[in-house]
């Protein structure tokens, strides 16, 4: 037998023997194939092996790694075995395959940062992305969706994208800021604006709260935590560049309507800021005619001081009227001085008192017999006094009877014969005519000093319309015509004659040639000397008088005073006596007319308030 055949024959015998042995002993050896759907390392009984791997029954087979990174953004993730077992290791008992799933990285970039995301997704899958249309960072900052960088719905916040490879996707948002404007009214322009956009804010320039109260815009002010530069801050319409969440306030100030009127018209009319102080000046007197005027008494609002020159701090609307009382002038003509001439309130009782027995001389005697003029049935006098109700302007004059002193005529020669002759010629005339004739006869002997001659060209006038001072009657009348006073009566009403001081003690009223008294500078005035409550006497009024009021006013442009008093014995029920046109010189009180010898004297002074003693502060 050839050697090759012999060898083959021996091998067959050995294998048959082994097979017979195996069958006889009951042991059989089985081999399995362990594989992976991706080429990833496996371990067989702890030894690394590349799939596919042959394993015998009972061998331990494991996947080496649960996650295998192929790239930074691409990986394989073990999901289990083909029979559903998910353990990383298993005992070989059949052919099995390790199942890996490929994942890729999906990145979504956006502003705001809170919406950014990065996640692993299964390669080849459709991914649905749902993002908010508006995302609020906080109450004053938000993001509004604009578009996706790719995907099936790039212009909708919900998008679907197919991912097969690592993908970077961008969700584009627009940043917006809330611009808030606050104020007393609704402001146009408050709302959301894109970053870098221009915002236009508009507020009402005036807000009327009522007919007499309003708010006026004063300016814009940045009041939020983020300051803002305001263009045209004083304008009710302003423009700002939006670079952050801004809060602006429209500032307003409150104003009140103030209207002040008087008989002459409107003194003040307009809007005044709350808390502002204004000055209102009403005329103390308003001349209606030469002998009729209005005197200020108070304001229509009783809480205000009763003074024509008023300083008012405005905290509310005001509609004020200056209230006046009508006054009439009582003119009294007398050669020997008289008290009672002046201005009186309408309805007041005026008392006129002339000297019943003026000074005489050795040749004549004079005696007051009454009055003439606008006194009517009241012209009769007792002790030289009459009372008149002032319901219109009045003009009266004293009537004196003059008769020669026959006891001395026989002694005196020269002029005595003339006096007797005059008396003989005038004995049947009226008393006032007799007086004139006798005075003419005595003129050269009795006049102590020459009278001041009237000089209309020297007279001073004050224009009641514009306050100008003009010298000369003709020039003053010409000036008044500039104010369209065509009527001669109105021209005179518009002019007030004022006296011209010629010394510290004397002034002249040129139209009448009348010399007037003036209180010298640095000397006490009537108001300094006389106080309410004082007991006084006046030469032309009988009895003692209790002073109620001392009022300052002007007479011919000069400061004078009126003392209002009542008879002491009459108490509160007595009627008032107006002692007008008083001035003080050297501590004595006279009538302003130098030719008048009337005097006011103080008999008892009212208690004066003592000044509080100052207590030194402790050191």
Coordinates of C-alpha atoms in Angstrom, one line a residue:
X1 CA 0.0 0.0 0.0
X2 CA 1.4 3.3 -0.9
X3 CA 2.4 5.6 2.1
X4 CA 0.0 8.4 1.2
X5 CA -3.0 6.1 1.2
X6 CA -1.7 4.6 4.4
X7 CA -1.6 8.0 6.1
X8 CA -5.1 8.9 5.0
X9 CA -6.4 5.5 6.2
X10 CA -4.8 6.0 9.6
X11 CA -6.4 9.5 10.0
X12 CA -9.8 8.1 9.2
X13 CA -9.4 5.4 11.8
X14 CA -8.4 8.0 14.4
X15 CA -11.3 10.3 13.6
X16 CA -13.7 7.4 13.7
X17 CA -12.3 6.4 17.1
X18 CA -12.7 9.9 18.4
X19 CA -16.3 10.0 17.2
X20 CA -17.1 6.7 18.7
X21 CA -15.5 8.0 22.0
X22 CA -17.6 11.1 22.0
X23 CA -20.8 9.3 21.3
X24 CA -19.9 6.8 23.9
X25 CA -19.2 9.5 26.6
X26 CA -22.3 11.8 25.8
X27 CA -20.2 15.2 25.2
X28 CA -20.7 17.3 22.0
X29 CA -18.9 20.8 21.2
X30 CA -21.0 23.7 19.5
X31 CA -19.6 26.9 18.0
X32 CA -21.6 30.3 17.8
X33 CA -21.0 33.5 15.8
X34 CA -21.1 36.8 17.8
X35 CA -21.3 39.9 15.5
X36 CA -22.1 43.7 15.6
X37 CA -24.0 46.0 13.2
X38 CA -21.0 48.3 13.3
X39 CA -17.3 47.3 13.5
X40 CA -16.7 48.0 17.1
X41 CA -14.5 45.9 19.5
X42 CA -16.0 42.9 21.4
X43 CA -14.5 40.8 24.2
X44 CA -14.6 37.0 24.4
X45 CA -13.9 35.7 27.8
X46 CA -12.2 39.1 28.6
X47 CA -10.1 39.1 25.4
X48 CA -10.7 41.9 22.9
X49 CA -11.8 40.6 19.5
X50 CA -13.1 42.2 16.3
X51 CA -16.5 41.0 15.1
X52 CA -17.5 38.5 14.0
X53 CA -16.3 36.4 16.9
X54 CA -16.7 32.6 17.2
X55 CA -17.7 31.5 20.6
X56 CA -18.5 28.2 22.2
X57 CA -21.5 27.6 24.3
X58 CA -20.9 29.1 27.7
X59 CA -18.3 31.7 26.6
X60 CA -18.8 35.2 27.9
X61 CA -19.2 37.8 25.2
X62 CA -19.3 41.6 25.9
X63 CA -19.4 44.9 24.0
X64 CA -16.3 46.7 24.9
X65 CA -17.8 50.2 24.9
X66 CA -21.4 51.4 25.3
X67 CA -20.6 54.6 23.4
X68 CA -18.1 54.8 20.6
X69 CA -17.2 58.4 19.4
X70 CA -16.4 58.4 15.7
X71 CA -15.9 62.2 15.7
X72 CA -16.5 65.0 18.2
X73 CA -20.0 65.4 17.0
X74 CA -20.7 61.8 15.8
X75 CA -21.0 58.6 17.9
X76 CA -22.3 55.1 18.2
X77 CA -24.5 54.2 21.2
X78 CA -25.1 50.6 22.2
X79 CA -28.8 49.9 22.4
X80 CA -28.8 46.0 23.2
X81 CA -28.6 42.6 21.4
X82 CA -30.7 41.5 18.6
X83 CA -32.8 39.3 20.9
X84 CA -33.8 42.3 23.1
X85 CA -31.3 41.7 25.9
X86 CA -29.8 45.1 26.8
X87 CA -27.0 43.9 29.1
X88 CA -23.5 44.8 28.1
X89 CA -22.2 41.2 28.6
X90 CA -23.9 37.9 27.9
X91 CA -23.2 34.1 27.8
X92 CA -22.9 32.7 24.3
X93 CA -25.9 30.4 23.7
X94 CA -26.5 31.2 20.0
X95 CA -25.6 33.5 17.2
X96 CA -26.2 37.1 18.3
X97 CA -25.6 40.7 17.1
X98 CA -24.7 43.7 19.2
X99 CA -26.9 46.6 18.0
X100 CA -25.4 50.1 17.9
X101 CA -27.3 53.3 16.9
X102 CA -25.5 56.2 15.2
X103 CA -26.2 59.6 16.8
X104 CA -25.1 63.0 15.5
X105 CA -25.0 66.3 17.4
X106 CA -27.7 68.9 16.8
X107 CA -26.9 72.5 18.0
X108 CA -29.4 75.3 18.1
X109 CA -27.8 78.8 18.5
X110 CA -29.9 81.9 19.3
X111 CA -30.3 85.0 21.3
X112 CA -31.4 84.9 24.1
X113 CA -29.0 82.5 25.6
X114 CA -31.6 80.7 27.6
X115 CA -33.1 79.2 24.4
X116 CA -29.8 77.8 23.1
X117 CA -29.6 74.0 23.1
X118 CA -27.2 71.2 22.0
X119 CA -28.4 67.5 21.9
X120 CA -27.6 64.1 20.3
X121 CA -30.2 62.8 17.9
X122 CA -30.5 59.7 15.9
X123 CA -28.9 60.1 12.5
X124 CA -31.5 60.2 9.7
X125 CA -34.4 61.3 11.9
X126 CA -36.8 64.2 11.6
X127 CA -36.6 66.6 14.5
X128 CA -39.4 68.9 15.5
X129 CA -38.2 72.2 17.2
X130 CA -40.8 74.3 19.0
X131 CA -39.6 77.7 20.1
X132 CA -41.7 80.6 21.6
X133 CA -42.8 83.4 19.3
X134 CA -42.0 85.9 22.0
X135 CA -39.5 85.3 24.8
X136 CA -39.5 87.7 27.8
X137 CA -36.2 88.1 29.4
X138 CA -37.9 90.2 32.1
X139 CA -40.7 92.7 32.3
X140 CA -38.8 95.3 30.2
X141 CA -36.8 93.2 27.7
X142 CA -37.9 90.6 25.3
X143 CA -37.1 88.7 22.1
X144 CA -39.4 88.4 19.1
X145 CA -38.9 85.4 16.7
X146 CA -37.9 86.3 13.1
X147 CA -36.7 83.1 11.3
X148 CA -34.6 79.8 11.3
X149 CA -31.4 79.4 9.3
X150 CA -32.9 76.2 7.7
X151 CA -35.6 73.6 8.0
X152 CA -39.0 73.0 6.6
X153 CA -40.6 76.0 8.3
X154 CA -37.9 78.6 8.5
X155 CA -40.4 81.5 9.2
X156 CA -42.4 79.9 11.9
X157 CA -41.2 79.3 15.5
X158 CA -42.1 75.6 15.1
X159 CA -39.7 74.0 12.7
X160 CA -39.0 70.4 11.3
X161 CA -35.5 69.5 10.2
X162 CA -34.0 66.2 8.8
X163 CA -30.8 65.4 10.6
X164 CA -28.4 62.9 9.0
X165 CA -25.1 64.6 9.8
X166 CA -24.0 66.9 12.7
X167 CA -26.0 70.1 12.3
X168 CA -25.8 73.7 13.6
X169 CA -29.1 75.6 13.4
X170 CA -29.8 79.2 14.3
X171 CA -33.1 80.6 15.5
X172 CA -33.0 84.3 14.8
X173 CA -34.7 86.6 17.4
X174 CA -35.0 90.4 17.4
X175 CA -34.3 92.1 20.7
X176 CA -36.9 94.7 22.0
X177 CA -37.0 97.0 24.9
X178 CA -40.1 98.4 26.7
X179 CA -40.2 102.2 26.6
X180 CA -42.5 103.5 29.4
X181 CA -43.7 107.1 29.7
X182 CA -45.7 108.2 32.7
X183 CA -47.5 111.4 33.4
X184 CA -50.7 113.1 34.2
X185 CA -52.3 112.0 30.9
X186 CA -52.0 109.1 28.5
X187 CA -48.8 109.5 26.6
X188 CA -48.5 108.4 23.0
X189 CA -45.4 106.3 22.2
X190 CA -45.3 104.0 25.2
X191 CA -44.6 100.4 24.1
X192 CA -42.0 97.9 22.7
X193 CA -39.3 99.0 20.4
X194 CA -36.5 97.2 18.6
X195 CA -33.0 97.8 19.8
X196 CA -31.6 100.8 17.9
X197 CA -35.0 102.0 16.8
X198 CA -36.2 105.6 17.3
X199 CA -39.1 106.2 19.7
X200 CA -41.3 109.2 19.4
X201 CA -43.1 110.2 22.7
X202 CA -45.9 112.8 22.8
X203 CA -47.7 114.2 25.8
X204 CA -50.4 117.0 25.9
X205 CA -48.8 120.4 26.4
X206 CA -51.8 121.5 28.5
X207 CA -54.2 119.4 30.6
X208 CA -57.3 121.2 31.7
X209 CA -58.6 119.8 35.0
X210 CA -61.4 122.4 35.1
X211 CA -62.2 125.8 33.7
X212 CA -60.0 127.4 36.4
X213 CA -57.3 124.8 36.9
X214 CA -54.8 123.2 34.5
X215 CA -51.5 121.5 34.2
X216 CA -48.7 122.8 32.0
X217 CA -46.0 120.5 30.7
X218 CA -42.5 121.6 31.9
X219 CA -40.2 118.8 30.7
X220 CA -39.2 115.2 30.5
X221 CA -37.2 113.4 33.2
X222 CA -35.5 110.0 33.1
X223 CA -36.6 108.1 36.2
X224 CA -35.7 104.5 35.4
X225 CA -32.7 102.4 36.5
X226 CA -31.2 102.9 32.9
X227 CA -30.6 106.6 32.2
X228 CA -31.5 108.0 28.8
X229 CA -30.4 111.0 26.9
X230 CA -33.6 113.0 25.9
X231 CA -33.6 115.1 22.8
X232 CA -35.6 118.3 23.3
X233 CA -36.5 117.7 27.0
X234 CA -38.6 120.9 27.1
X235 CA -40.8 119.9 24.2
X236 CA -44.0 117.8 24.7
X237 CA -42.9 115.8 21.6
X238 CA -39.5 114.2 22.0
X239 CA -37.3 111.6 20.2
X240 CA -35.1 109.0 21.9
X241 CA -32.8 106.3 20.5
X242 CA -33.7 102.9 22.0
X243 CA -30.7 101.2 23.5
X244 CA -32.3 99.9 26.7
X245 CA -35.5 99.8 28.7
X246 CA -36.2 103.4 29.6
X247 CA -38.7 105.0 31.9
X248 CA -39.5 108.7 31.4
X249 CA -41.8 111.0 33.3
X250 CA -43.6 113.9 31.8
X251 CA -43.4 116.7 34.4
X252 CA -46.3 119.1 34.8
X253 CA -46.9 122.1 37.0
X254 CA -50.3 123.1 38.3
X255 CA -51.7 126.5 37.4
X256 CA -54.8 128.4 38.5
X257 CA -56.8 131.0 36.7
X258 CA -56.7 134.4 38.5
X259 CA -59.0 137.2 37.4
X260 CA -59.2 140.5 39.2
X261 CA -61.5 143.3 38.2
X262 CA -62.5 146.7 39.4
X263 CA -64.9 149.4 38.2
X264 CA -62.1 150.5 35.9
X265 CA -61.9 147.1 34.2
X266 CA -59.5 144.1 34.5
X267 CA -56.6 144.6 36.8
X268 CA -55.1 141.1 36.3
X269 CA -56.2 138.2 34.2
X270 CA -54.1 135.0 33.5
X271 CA -52.8 131.7 34.7
X272 CA -50.6 131.6 37.8
X273 CA -48.3 128.8 38.9
X274 CA -49.3 127.1 42.2
X275 CA -47.4 128.7 45.0
X276 CA -46.4 131.8 43.0
X277 CA -46.9 135.2 44.6
X278 CA -48.5 138.0 42.6
X279 CA -49.1 141.7 43.4
X280 CA -52.4 143.3 42.7
X281 CA -52.9 147.0 42.9
X282 CA -56.3 148.5 42.9
X283 CA -56.8 152.3 42.9
X284 CA -57.5 153.6 46.4
X285 CA -59.9 156.0 44.8
X286 CA -61.4 156.3 41.3
X287 CA -62.4 159.7 40.2
X288 CA -65.8 159.7 38.4
X289 CA -66.3 163.5 38.4
X290 CA -64.6 166.4 40.1
X291 CA -66.8 165.9 43.2
X292 CA -67.8 162.2 42.9
X293 CA -65.4 159.3 43.3
X294 CA -65.2 155.7 44.4
X295 CA -63.3 154.7 47.5
X296 CA -61.9 151.2 47.9
X297 CA -63.3 149.3 50.8
X298 CA -62.4 145.6 50.5
X299 CA -62.1 142.6 48.1
X300 CA -65.0 140.4 47.2
X301 CA -63.3 137.5 49.1
X302 CA -63.7 138.3 52.8
X303 CA -60.6 136.3 53.8
X304 CA -58.3 138.8 52.1
X305 CA -56.9 142.0 53.8
X306 CA -58.9 145.1 53.1
X307 CA -56.1 146.9 51.4
X308 CA -56.0 148.0 47.7
X309 CA -52.3 146.9 47.3
X310 CA -52.5 143.2 47.8
X311 CA -49.8 140.5 47.7
X312 CA -51.4 137.1 47.0
X313 CA -49.9 133.7 47.1
X314 CA -51.8 131.5 44.7
X315 CA -52.9 128.1 45.8
X316 CA -56.4 128.1 44.3
X317 CA -58.4 129.8 41.5
X318 CA -59.3 133.4 42.3
X319 CA -62.1 135.5 40.8
X320 CA -61.8 138.7 42.7
X321 CA -63.6 142.0 42.5
X322 CA -62.4 145.2 44.1
X323 CA -65.4 146.6 46.0
X324 CA -65.8 150.4 46.2
X325 CA -68.2 152.7 47.9
X326 CA -69.3 156.0 46.3
X327 CA -68.1 159.2 47.9
X328 CA -69.3 162.7 47.4
X329 CA -67.3 165.8 48.0
X330 CA -68.7 168.4 50.4
X331 CA -67.3 171.9 49.5
X332 CA -67.6 174.6 52.2
X333 CA -66.7 178.2 51.5
X334 CA -66.0 180.4 54.4
X335 CA -63.9 183.5 55.0
X336 CA -63.1 182.6 58.5
X337 CA -62.3 178.9 58.4
X338 CA -64.6 175.9 58.6
X339 CA -64.4 172.2 59.5
X340 CA -66.2 169.4 57.7
X341 CA -65.3 169.9 54.1
X342 CA -64.1 166.8 52.3
X343 CA -65.1 163.4 51.0
X344 CA -67.9 161.4 52.5
X345 CA -69.2 157.9 51.9
X346 CA -72.6 157.8 50.2
X347 CA -75.3 158.1 52.9
X348 CA -72.9 159.3 55.6
X349 CA -73.8 162.2 57.8
X350 CA -71.4 165.1 57.5
X351 CA -71.1 167.7 60.2
X352 CA -70.0 171.2 59.2
X353 CA -69.0 173.6 61.9
X354 CA -68.0 177.2 61.3
X355 CA -66.9 179.7 63.9
X356 CA -70.1 181.3 65.1
X357 CA -68.3 184.5 66.2
X358 CA -65.1 184.8 64.2
X359 CA -62.5 187.3 65.3
X360 CA -63.6 190.9 64.9
X361 CA -61.9 194.2 65.3
X362 CA -62.6 197.4 67.1
X363 CA -64.7 198.7 64.2
X364 CA -67.0 195.7 63.3
X365 CA -68.6 192.7 64.9
X366 CA -69.2 189.4 62.8
X367 CA -71.8 186.7 63.6
X368 CA -72.6 183.5 61.8
X369 CA -76.3 183.5 60.8
X370 CA -76.5 180.3 58.7
X371 CA -75.4 178.6 55.5
X372 CA -76.5 178.7 51.9
X373 CA -76.2 176.3 49.0
X374 CA -77.0 172.6 48.9
X375 CA -78.1 172.3 52.6
X376 CA -81.8 173.2 51.8
X377 CA -83.9 173.0 55.0
X378 CA -80.7 172.1 57.0
X379 CA -79.2 175.5 56.4
X380 CA -80.2 176.7 59.8
X381 CA -77.4 176.4 62.4
X382 CA -77.0 176.1 66.1
X383 CA -73.7 177.1 67.6
X384 CA -72.3 177.2 64.1
X385 CA -72.8 173.5 63.2
X386 CA -75.1 171.8 60.7
X387 CA -75.4 168.1 59.6
X388 CA -76.0 167.0 56.1
X389 CA -76.8 163.6 54.6
X390 CA -74.3 163.0 51.8
X391 CA -76.5 161.5 49.0
X392 CA -74.9 163.7 46.3
X393 CA -72.1 166.2 45.9
X394 CA -72.8 169.4 47.9
X395 CA -71.5 172.9 48.1
X396 CA -72.3 175.3 50.8
X397 CA -71.0 178.6 52.1
X398 CA -71.2 180.3 55.4
X399 CA -73.3 183.4 55.9
X400 CA -72.0 186.0 58.3
X401 CA -73.6 189.2 59.4
X402 CA -71.3 192.1 59.8
X403 CA -72.2 195.2 61.7
X404 CA -70.2 198.2 63.0
X405 CA -69.1 198.5 66.5
X406 CA -70.9 201.7 67.3
X407 CA -69.3 201.9 70.7
X408 CA -65.9 202.6 69.3
X409 CA -66.8 204.4 66.1
X410 CA -67.2 207.7 68.0
X411 CA -63.7 207.3 69.4
X412 CA -61.9 206.4 66.2
X413 CA -61.6 208.9 63.4
X414 CA -60.9 208.5 59.7
X415 CA -62.2 205.1 58.8
X416 CA -64.9 205.2 61.4
X417 CA -66.9 207.7 59.2
X418 CA -66.6 205.4 56.2
X419 CA -67.8 202.4 58.2
X420 CA -70.9 204.3 59.4
X421 CA -71.5 205.4 55.8
X422 CA -71.2 201.8 54.6
X423 CA -73.4 200.5 57.2
X424 CA -76.0 203.1 56.4
X425 CA -75.9 202.2 52.8
X426 CA -76.0 198.4 53.4
X427 CA -78.2 198.1 56.4
X428 CA -81.1 196.9 54.3
X429 CA -79.0 194.4 52.3
X430 CA -78.7 190.7 52.9
X431 CA -76.2 189.8 55.6
X432 CA -73.7 188.3 53.1
X433 CA -73.8 191.4 50.9
X434 CA -73.2 193.6 54.0
X435 CA -70.2 191.4 54.9
X436 CA -68.7 191.9 51.5
X437 CA -69.1 195.6 51.5
X438 CA -67.7 196.0 54.9
X439 CA -64.8 193.7 54.1
X440 CA -63.9 195.7 51.1
X441 CA -63.8 198.8 53.2
X442 CA -61.6 197.2 55.8
X443 CA -59.5 195.3 53.3
X444 CA -56.5 197.6 53.4
X445 CA -56.5 197.7 57.2
X446 CA -57.2 194.1 58.1
X447 CA -55.1 192.0 55.6
X448 CA -52.0 191.0 57.4
X449 CA -50.2 189.6 54.3
X450 CA -51.0 189.4 50.6
X451 CA -53.0 186.4 49.4
X452 CA -51.4 184.1 46.9
X453 CA -52.8 184.9 43.5
X454 CA -54.3 182.1 41.5
X455 CA -52.1 181.1 38.6
X456 CA -53.6 178.4 36.3
X457 CA -50.4 178.4 34.2
X458 CA -48.4 177.2 37.3
X459 CA -51.0 174.7 38.4
X460 CA -49.9 171.0 38.5
X461 CA -52.2 168.3 37.3
X462 CA -52.0 164.5 37.4
X463 CA -53.6 162.5 34.6
X464 CA -55.9 159.9 36.1
X465 CA -55.6 157.8 33.0
X466 CA -51.9 157.4 32.6
X467 CA -50.4 159.0 35.7
X468 CA -48.5 161.7 33.9
X469 CA -47.8 165.0 35.7
X470 CA -48.4 168.2 33.6
X471 CA -47.9 171.9 34.6
X472 CA -50.4 174.4 33.4
X473 CA -54.1 174.1 32.9
X474 CA -54.1 174.5 29.1
X475 CA -51.4 171.8 28.7
X476 CA -53.2 169.5 31.0
X477 CA -56.4 169.8 29.1
X478 CA -54.5 169.3 25.8
X479 CA -52.9 166.2 27.3
X480 CA -56.3 164.8 28.4
X481 CA -57.6 165.0 24.8
X482 CA -55.0 162.5 23.8
X483 CA -57.0 160.0 25.8
X484 CA -60.1 161.0 23.6
X485 CA -61.8 163.0 26.3
X486 CA -63.6 165.3 23.9
X487 CA -66.1 166.5 26.4
X488 CA -64.9 169.4 28.6
X489 CA -66.5 167.8 31.7
X490 CA -64.7 164.5 31.1
X491 CA -61.4 166.3 30.6
X492 CA -61.6 167.9 34.0
X493 CA -62.7 164.5 35.5
X494 CA -59.6 162.9 34.0
X495 CA -57.3 165.5 35.7
X496 CA -56.5 165.8 39.3
X497 CA -55.0 169.1 40.5
X498 CA -52.1 168.5 42.9
X499 CA -50.4 171.0 45.1
X500 CA -46.8 172.1 44.7
X501 CA -44.6 172.2 47.9
X502 CA -42.7 175.4 48.3
X503 CA -41.2 174.5 51.6
X504 CA -41.1 171.7 54.1
X505 CA -44.3 173.1 55.7
X506 CA -46.2 174.7 52.9
X507 CA -47.6 173.9 49.5
X508 CA -49.6 175.9 47.0
X509 CA -52.7 175.0 45.0
X510 CA -52.2 177.4 42.1
X511 CA -55.6 177.1 40.6
X512 CA -57.2 178.6 43.7
X513 CA -54.2 180.4 45.1
X514 CA -54.7 178.3 48.2
X515 CA -51.8 177.7 50.7
X516 CA -51.8 174.3 52.3
X517 CA -50.0 172.8 55.3
X518 CA -47.6 169.9 55.0
X519 CA -46.2 167.7 57.8
X520 CA -42.5 168.3 57.7
X521 CA -40.2 165.3 57.1
X522 CA -39.1 163.4 60.2
X523 CA -42.0 164.7 62.2
X524 CA -44.8 162.5 63.5
X525 CA -47.9 162.3 61.3
X526 CA -51.5 162.4 62.4
X527 CA -51.6 158.6 62.5
X528 CA -48.6 158.6 64.8
X529 CA -50.2 161.1 67.2
X530 CA -53.8 159.8 67.2
X531 CA -54.8 156.2 67.9
X532 CA -58.2 154.4 68.0
X533 CA -59.7 154.8 71.5
X534 CA -58.2 158.2 72.1
X535 CA -60.5 160.9 73.4
X536 CA -60.2 164.1 71.3
X537 CA -61.8 167.5 70.8
X538 CA -62.2 169.3 67.6
X539 CA -62.7 173.0 67.5
X540 CA -65.7 172.8 65.2
X541 CA -67.6 169.9 66.9
X542 CA -68.9 170.3 70.4
X543 CA -68.1 167.7 73.1
X544 CA -65.6 165.0 73.5
X545 CA -65.1 162.4 70.7
X546 CA -63.8 158.8 70.8
X547 CA -61.6 157.9 67.9
X548 CA -62.6 154.8 65.9
X549 CA -60.3 154.9 62.8
X550 CA -57.5 157.0 61.5
X551 CA -57.3 156.7 57.7
X552 CA -54.6 158.0 55.4
X553 CA -55.4 159.3 51.9
X554 CA -54.4 162.1 49.6
X555 CA -55.7 165.6 49.1
X556 CA -54.4 167.5 46.2
X557 CA -51.6 164.9 45.9
X558 CA -50.5 165.5 49.5
X559 CA -50.8 163.0 52.4
X560 CA -53.6 163.9 54.7
X561 CA -55.6 162.0 57.3
X562 CA -59.3 161.5 58.2
X563 CA -60.2 160.9 61.8
X564 CA -63.5 159.0 62.2
X565 CA -65.0 159.5 65.7
X566 CA -68.2 159.3 67.6
X567 CA -69.4 161.4 70.5
X568 CA -68.1 159.9 73.8
X569 CA -71.5 160.1 75.5
X570 CA -73.3 158.5 72.6
X571 CA -71.4 155.2 72.8
X572 CA -71.8 152.8 69.9
X573 CA -75.1 154.2 68.8
X574 CA -73.7 157.6 68.0
X575 CA -73.3 158.6 64.4
X576 CA -69.9 158.9 63.0
X577 CA -68.1 162.3 62.6
X578 CA -65.6 162.5 59.7
X579 CA -62.9 165.1 60.5
X580 CA -61.2 165.3 57.1
X581 CA -57.9 166.6 55.6
X582 CA -55.8 166.8 58.8
X583 CA -52.1 167.3 58.9
X584 CA -49.6 167.5 61.8
X585 CA -47.0 170.1 62.4
X586 CA -44.8 170.2 65.5
X587 CA -46.9 167.7 67.3
X588 CA -50.1 169.7 66.7
X589 CA -53.0 168.7 64.3
X590 CA -54.5 171.2 61.9
X591 CA -56.7 171.4 58.9
X592 CA -54.7 171.3 55.6
X593 CA -55.9 174.8 54.7
X594 CA -53.6 177.4 56.2
X595 CA -56.4 179.9 56.4
X596 CA -58.4 177.5 58.6
X597 CA -57.8 177.8 62.3
X598 CA -59.4 174.5 63.1
X599 CA -57.5 172.3 65.6
X600 CA -57.8 168.7 66.9
X601 CA -56.4 168.1 70.3
X602 CA -56.0 164.9 72.3
X603 CA -57.5 164.9 75.8
X604 CA -57.1 161.3 76.9
X605 CA -55.0 158.6 75.3
X606 CA -56.1 155.0 74.9
X607 CA -53.9 152.4 76.6
X608 CA -51.0 151.5 74.4
X609 CA -49.7 147.9 74.0
X610 CA -46.4 147.5 75.6
X611 CA -43.6 145.9 73.7
X612 CA -42.6 142.5 74.9
X613 CA -39.4 142.5 76.9
X614 CA -36.8 140.3 75.3
X615 CA -35.5 137.5 77.6
X616 CA -31.8 136.8 77.1
X617 CA -31.1 133.3 75.9
X618 CA -29.1 131.1 78.2
X619 CA -25.5 130.9 77.2

